[in-house]
Coordinates of C-alpha atoms and ligand atoms in Angstrom, one line a residue:
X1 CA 0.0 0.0 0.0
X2 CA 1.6 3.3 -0.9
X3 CA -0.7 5.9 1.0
X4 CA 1.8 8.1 1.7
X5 CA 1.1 10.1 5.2
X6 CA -0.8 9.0 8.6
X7 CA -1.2 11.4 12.1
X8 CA -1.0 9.6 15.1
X9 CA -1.6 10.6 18.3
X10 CA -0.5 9.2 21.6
X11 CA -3.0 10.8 24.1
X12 CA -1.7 10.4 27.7
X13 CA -3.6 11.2 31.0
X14 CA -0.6 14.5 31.6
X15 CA 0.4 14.6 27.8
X16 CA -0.1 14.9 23.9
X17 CA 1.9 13.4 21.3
X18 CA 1.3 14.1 18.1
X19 CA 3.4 12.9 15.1
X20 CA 3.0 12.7 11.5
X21 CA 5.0 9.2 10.0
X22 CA 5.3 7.0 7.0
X23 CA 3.6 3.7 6.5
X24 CA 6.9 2.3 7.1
X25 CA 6.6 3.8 10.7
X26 CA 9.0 6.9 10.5
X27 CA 8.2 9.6 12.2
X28 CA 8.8 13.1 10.3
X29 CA 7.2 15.6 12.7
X30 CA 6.5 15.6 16.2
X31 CA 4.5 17.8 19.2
X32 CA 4.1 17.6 22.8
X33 CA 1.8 19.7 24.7
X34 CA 0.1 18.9 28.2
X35 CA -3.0 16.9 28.3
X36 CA -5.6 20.4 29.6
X37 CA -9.4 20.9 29.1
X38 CA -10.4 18.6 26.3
X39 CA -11.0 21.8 24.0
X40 CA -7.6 23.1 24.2
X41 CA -5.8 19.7 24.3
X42 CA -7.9 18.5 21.0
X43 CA -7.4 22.3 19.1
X44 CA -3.6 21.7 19.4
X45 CA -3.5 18.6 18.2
X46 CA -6.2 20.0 14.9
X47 CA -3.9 22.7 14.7
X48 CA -0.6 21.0 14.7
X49 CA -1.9 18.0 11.7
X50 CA -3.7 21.0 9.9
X51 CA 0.1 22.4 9.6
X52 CA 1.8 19.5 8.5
X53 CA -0.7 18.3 6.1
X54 CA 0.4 21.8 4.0
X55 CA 3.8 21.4 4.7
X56 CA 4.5 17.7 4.2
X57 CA 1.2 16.6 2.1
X58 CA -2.5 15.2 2.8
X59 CA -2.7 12.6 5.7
X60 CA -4.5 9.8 4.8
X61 CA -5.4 8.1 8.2
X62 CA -5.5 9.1 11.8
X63 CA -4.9 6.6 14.5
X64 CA -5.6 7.8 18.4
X65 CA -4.3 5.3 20.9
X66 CA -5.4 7.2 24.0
X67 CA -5.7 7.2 28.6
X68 CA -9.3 5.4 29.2
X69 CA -11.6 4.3 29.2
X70 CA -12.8 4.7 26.3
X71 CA -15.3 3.2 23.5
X72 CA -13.7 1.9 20.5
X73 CA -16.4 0.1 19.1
X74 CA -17.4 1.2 16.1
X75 CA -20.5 0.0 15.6
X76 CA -21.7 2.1 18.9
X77 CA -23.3 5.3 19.1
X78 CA -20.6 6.4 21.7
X79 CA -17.8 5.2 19.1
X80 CA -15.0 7.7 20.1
X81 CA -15.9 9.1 23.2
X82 CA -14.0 8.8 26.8
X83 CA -16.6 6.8 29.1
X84 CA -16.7 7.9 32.7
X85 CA -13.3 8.9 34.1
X86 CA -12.1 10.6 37.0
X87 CA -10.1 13.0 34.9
X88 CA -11.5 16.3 35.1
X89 CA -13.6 17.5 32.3
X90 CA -13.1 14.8 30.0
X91 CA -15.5 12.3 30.3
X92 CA -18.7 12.1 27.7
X93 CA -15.6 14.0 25.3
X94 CA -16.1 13.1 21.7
X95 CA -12.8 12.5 20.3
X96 CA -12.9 10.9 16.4
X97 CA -15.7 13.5 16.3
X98 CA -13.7 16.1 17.1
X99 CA -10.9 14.9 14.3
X100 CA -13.2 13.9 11.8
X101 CA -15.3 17.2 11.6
X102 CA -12.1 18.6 10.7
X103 CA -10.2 15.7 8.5
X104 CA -13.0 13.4 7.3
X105 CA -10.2 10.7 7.2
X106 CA -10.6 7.5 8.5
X107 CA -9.5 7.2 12.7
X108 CA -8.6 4.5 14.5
X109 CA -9.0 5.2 18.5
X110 CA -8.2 2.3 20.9
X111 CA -6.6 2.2 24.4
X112 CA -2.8 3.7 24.7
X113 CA -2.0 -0.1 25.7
X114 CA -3.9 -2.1 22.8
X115 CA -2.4 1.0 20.3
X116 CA 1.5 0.5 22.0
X117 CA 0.8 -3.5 21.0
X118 CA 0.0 -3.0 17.6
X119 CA 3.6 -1.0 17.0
X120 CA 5.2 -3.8 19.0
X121 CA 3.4 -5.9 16.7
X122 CA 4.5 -4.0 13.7
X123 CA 7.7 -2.8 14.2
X124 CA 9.3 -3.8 17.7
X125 CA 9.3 -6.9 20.3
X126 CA 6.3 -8.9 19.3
X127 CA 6.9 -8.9 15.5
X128 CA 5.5 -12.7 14.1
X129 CA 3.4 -13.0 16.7
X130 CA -0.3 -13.3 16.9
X131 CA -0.9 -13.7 20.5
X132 CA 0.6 -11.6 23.6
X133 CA 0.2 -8.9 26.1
X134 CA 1.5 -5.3 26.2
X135 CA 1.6 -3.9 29.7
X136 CA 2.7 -0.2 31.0
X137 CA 3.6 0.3 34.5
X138 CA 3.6 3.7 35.1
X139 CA 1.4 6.1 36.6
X140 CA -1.4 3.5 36.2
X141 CA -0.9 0.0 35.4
X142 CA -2.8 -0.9 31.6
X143 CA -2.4 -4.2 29.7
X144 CA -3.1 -4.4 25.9
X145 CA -3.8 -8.2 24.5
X146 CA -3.5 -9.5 20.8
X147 CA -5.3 -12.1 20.4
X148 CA -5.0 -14.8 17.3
X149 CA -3.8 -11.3 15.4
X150 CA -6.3 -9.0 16.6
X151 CA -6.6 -6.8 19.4
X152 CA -8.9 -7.3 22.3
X153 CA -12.2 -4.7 22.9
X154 CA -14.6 -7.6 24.0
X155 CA -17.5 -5.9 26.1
X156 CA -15.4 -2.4 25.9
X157 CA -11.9 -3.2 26.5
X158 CA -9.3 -4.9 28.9
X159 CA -8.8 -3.2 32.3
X160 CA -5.9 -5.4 33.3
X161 CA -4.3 -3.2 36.1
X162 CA -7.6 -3.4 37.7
X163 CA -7.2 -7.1 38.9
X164 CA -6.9 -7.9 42.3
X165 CA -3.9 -9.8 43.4
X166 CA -3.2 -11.5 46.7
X167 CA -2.1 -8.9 49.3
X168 CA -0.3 -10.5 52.4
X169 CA -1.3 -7.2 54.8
X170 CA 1.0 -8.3 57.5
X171 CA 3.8 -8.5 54.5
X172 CA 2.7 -5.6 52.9
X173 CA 0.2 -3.2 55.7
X174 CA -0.1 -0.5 52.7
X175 CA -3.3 -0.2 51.8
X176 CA -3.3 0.6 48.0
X177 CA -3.8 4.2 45.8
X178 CA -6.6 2.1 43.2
X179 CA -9.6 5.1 44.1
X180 CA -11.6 2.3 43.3
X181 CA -10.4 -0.7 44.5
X182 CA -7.7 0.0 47.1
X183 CA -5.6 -2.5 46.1
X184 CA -6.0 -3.8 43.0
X185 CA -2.8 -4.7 40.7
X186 CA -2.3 -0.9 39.9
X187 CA -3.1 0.2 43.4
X188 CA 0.2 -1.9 44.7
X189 CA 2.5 -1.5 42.0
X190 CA 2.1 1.3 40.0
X191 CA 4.2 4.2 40.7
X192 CA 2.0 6.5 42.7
X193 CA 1.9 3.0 44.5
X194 CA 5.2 2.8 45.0
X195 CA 6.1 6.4 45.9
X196 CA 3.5 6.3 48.4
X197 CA 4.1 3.7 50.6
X198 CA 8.0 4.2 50.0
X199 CA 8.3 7.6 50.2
X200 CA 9.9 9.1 47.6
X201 CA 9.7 8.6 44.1
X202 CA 10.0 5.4 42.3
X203 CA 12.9 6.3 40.1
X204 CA 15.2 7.0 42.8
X205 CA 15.1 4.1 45.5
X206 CA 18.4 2.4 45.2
X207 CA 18.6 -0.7 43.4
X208 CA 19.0 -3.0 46.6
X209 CA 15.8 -1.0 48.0
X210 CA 13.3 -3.8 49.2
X211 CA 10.7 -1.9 47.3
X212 CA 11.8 -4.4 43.8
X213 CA 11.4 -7.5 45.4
X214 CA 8.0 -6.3 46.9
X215 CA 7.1 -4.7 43.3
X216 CA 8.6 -7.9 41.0
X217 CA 6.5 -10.0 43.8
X218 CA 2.8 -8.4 42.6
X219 CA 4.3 -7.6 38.8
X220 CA 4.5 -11.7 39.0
X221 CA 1.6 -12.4 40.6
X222 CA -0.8 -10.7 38.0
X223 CA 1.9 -12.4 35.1
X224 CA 1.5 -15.5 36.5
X225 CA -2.4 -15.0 35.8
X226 CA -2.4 -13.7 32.7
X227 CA -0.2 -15.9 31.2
X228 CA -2.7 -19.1 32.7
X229 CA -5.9 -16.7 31.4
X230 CA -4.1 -15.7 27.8
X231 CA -1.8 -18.5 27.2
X232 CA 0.4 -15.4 25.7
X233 CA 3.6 -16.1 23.1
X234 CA 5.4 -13.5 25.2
X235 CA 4.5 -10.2 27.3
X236 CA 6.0 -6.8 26.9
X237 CA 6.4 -4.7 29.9
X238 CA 6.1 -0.8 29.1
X239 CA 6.0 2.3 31.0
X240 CA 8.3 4.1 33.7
X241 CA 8.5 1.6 36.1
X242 CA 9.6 -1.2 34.5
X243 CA 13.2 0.8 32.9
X244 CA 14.3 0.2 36.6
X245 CA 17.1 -2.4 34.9
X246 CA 17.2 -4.8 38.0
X247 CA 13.1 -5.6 37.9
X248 CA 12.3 -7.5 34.7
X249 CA 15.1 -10.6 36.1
X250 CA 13.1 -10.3 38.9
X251 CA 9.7 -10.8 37.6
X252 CA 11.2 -13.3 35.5
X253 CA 12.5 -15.7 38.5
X254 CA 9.5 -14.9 40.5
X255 CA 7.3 -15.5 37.7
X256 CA 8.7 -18.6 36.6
X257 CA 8.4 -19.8 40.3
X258 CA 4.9 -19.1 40.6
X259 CA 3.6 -21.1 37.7
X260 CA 5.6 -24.1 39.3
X261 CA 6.0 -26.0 36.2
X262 CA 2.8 -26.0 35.2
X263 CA 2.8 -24.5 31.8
X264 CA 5.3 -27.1 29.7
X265 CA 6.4 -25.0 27.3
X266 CA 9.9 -24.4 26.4
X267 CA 9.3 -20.4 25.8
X268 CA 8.9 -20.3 29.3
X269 CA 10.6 -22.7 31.1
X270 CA 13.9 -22.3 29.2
X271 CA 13.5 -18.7 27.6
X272 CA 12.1 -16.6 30.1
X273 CA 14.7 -13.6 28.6
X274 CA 12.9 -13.6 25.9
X275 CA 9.4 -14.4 27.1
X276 CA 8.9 -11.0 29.4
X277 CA 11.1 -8.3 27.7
X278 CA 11.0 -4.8 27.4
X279 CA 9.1 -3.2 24.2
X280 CA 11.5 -3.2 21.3
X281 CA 10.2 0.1 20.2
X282 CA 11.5 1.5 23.7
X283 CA 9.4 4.6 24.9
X284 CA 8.4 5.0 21.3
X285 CA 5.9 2.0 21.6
X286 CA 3.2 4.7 22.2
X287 CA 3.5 6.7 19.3
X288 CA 4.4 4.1 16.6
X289 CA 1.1 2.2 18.1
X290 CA -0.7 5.4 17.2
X291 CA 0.5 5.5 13.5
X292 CA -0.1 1.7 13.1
X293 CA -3.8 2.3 14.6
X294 CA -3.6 5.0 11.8
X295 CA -2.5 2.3 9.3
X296 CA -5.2 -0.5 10.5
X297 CA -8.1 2.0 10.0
X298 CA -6.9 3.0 6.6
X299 CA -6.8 -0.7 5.5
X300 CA -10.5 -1.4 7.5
X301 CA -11.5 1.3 5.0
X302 CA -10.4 0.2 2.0
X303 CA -11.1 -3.4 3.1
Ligands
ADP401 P1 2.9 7.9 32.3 O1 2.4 6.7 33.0 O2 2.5 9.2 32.9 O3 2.8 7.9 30.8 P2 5.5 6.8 33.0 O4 5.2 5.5 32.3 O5 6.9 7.3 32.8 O6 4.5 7.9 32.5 O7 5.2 6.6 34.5 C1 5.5 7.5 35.4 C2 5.7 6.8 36.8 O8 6.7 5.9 36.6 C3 6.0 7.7 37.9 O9 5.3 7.2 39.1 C4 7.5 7.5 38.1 O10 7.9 7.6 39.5 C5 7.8 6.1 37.6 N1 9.1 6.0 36.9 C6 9.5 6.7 35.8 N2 10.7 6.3 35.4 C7 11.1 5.4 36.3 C8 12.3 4.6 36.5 N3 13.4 4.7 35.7 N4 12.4 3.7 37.5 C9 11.3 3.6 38.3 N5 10.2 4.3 38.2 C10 10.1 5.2 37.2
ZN402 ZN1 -8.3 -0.6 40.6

């Protein structure tokens, strides 16, 4: 296909990205801007594509991969909106209307986690595969799935840092930051999680902190059940918390301990370094999603 131009935007709970690429997934212009009323926030990004389609030529898909939740069904009348959300002001917001009043290009919207998946898919750690899981650990905890080659909406979408793990409170007497569920996977372990019951922020406890075993313990946990619930050829972890270079080993060991042999497959048993890894695409898993979400609802279009 030799469509030549796609926006894509990586729509984060503090910020914007907005790029324009190739098909081949190379990004020629970039924006950042912070994530403010859903007016502002969504005239920027109008503002910044309407530029770059004079300067660098027509775009001929947009692809949104975006905080939730959200509705990315298509066939529903709230096709493109943010559902419910504690983030002020944008719940109810109508974001493919917004883009498509002004483009009238075909738009891909789906979660920041299923979008980062897709690029993996395309371009970075999960290339040749048609099943696995995409997970950010960051300021929330969000898990994108591929499933037989597609990505997974079901009923709306995953909500996979929203599971509830074991919590040993005489291990562990913090009670969780989930403002719905206490302590839920993201409550314990993302990194409001850890900064609260630590301290200080997650990037700078040292690397012998007992915070890592404690985090790698509930990272391993919720692993160990998505990999019996998904059966997964391999899971990418993504997002802040995770570049802490001594925790993927850990989840690794602790992981592989957990499913006590259970799962006979040599992927796991013999290559967990290359079953749990770090996106290939590196912080740009976000952005590259968002330009292969662009990609996907170009080729829906023409399909
Ligand atoms: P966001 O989730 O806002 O897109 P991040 O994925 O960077 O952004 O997540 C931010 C969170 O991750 C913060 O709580 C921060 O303390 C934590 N974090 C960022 N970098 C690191 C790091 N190198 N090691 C540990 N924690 C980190
Ligand atoms: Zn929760």
């Amino acid at each position: 296909m030799r469509n030549g131009l796609f926006g894509a935007i990586e729509g984060g709970g503090t910020k914007f990205v907005c790029a324009v690429g190739t098909p081949n997934g190379k990004i020629l212009a970039e924006t950042r801007f912070p994530t403010t009323t859903p007016d502002e926030t969504l005239d920027r990004a109008v503002s910044f594509f309407q530029e770059q389609s004079t300067a660098l030529g027509k775009l001929s898909g947009l692809g949104v991969a975006c905080f939730g939740p959200l509705d990315p069904n298509p066939t529903s009348p709230t096709f493109g909106h943010i559902l419910p959300t504690p983030k002020p002001g944008w719940t109810g917001t109508d974001v493919v209307g917004r883009l498509q009043a002004a483009f009238g290009i075909p738009i891909g919207f789906d979660t920041d986690v299923n979008g980062a998946a897709l690029g993996e898919a395309r371009w970075g750690a999960a290339q040749g595969l048609s099943t696995f899981l995409y997970f950010t650990i960051g300021t929330g905890i969000g898990g994108g799935a591929m499933v037989e080659g597609r990505l997974l909406h079901g009923l709306i979408h995953p909500e996979m840092g929203h599971v509830l793990l074991p919590h040993d409170i005489a291990q562990d007497p913090f009670p969780g930051v989930c403002p719905f569920h206490k302590d839920c996977f993201e409550g314990l372990a993302s990194g409001p999680a850890l900064e609260k019951r630590w301290g200080q922020r997650a990037e700078t406890l040292p690397d012998d902190h007992p915070a890592w075993e404690l985090e790698a313990h509930y990272i391993a946990l919720a692993m160990e059940g998505f990999i019996c619930a998904f059966s997964p050829e391999r899971i990418i972890l993504g997002g802040g918390v995770p570049q802490q270079p001594q925790l993927i080993p850990l989840v690794r060991s602790k992981t592989l301990a957990l499913l006590a042999n259970y799962i006979q497959a040599e992927e796991i048993l013999e290559n967990m370094d290359r079953y749990i890894v770090p996106p290939g695409l590196g912080s740009r898993a976000g952005i590259a999603g968002a330009l292969a979400l662009a990609q996907q609802a170009l080729e829906e279009a023409q399909a």
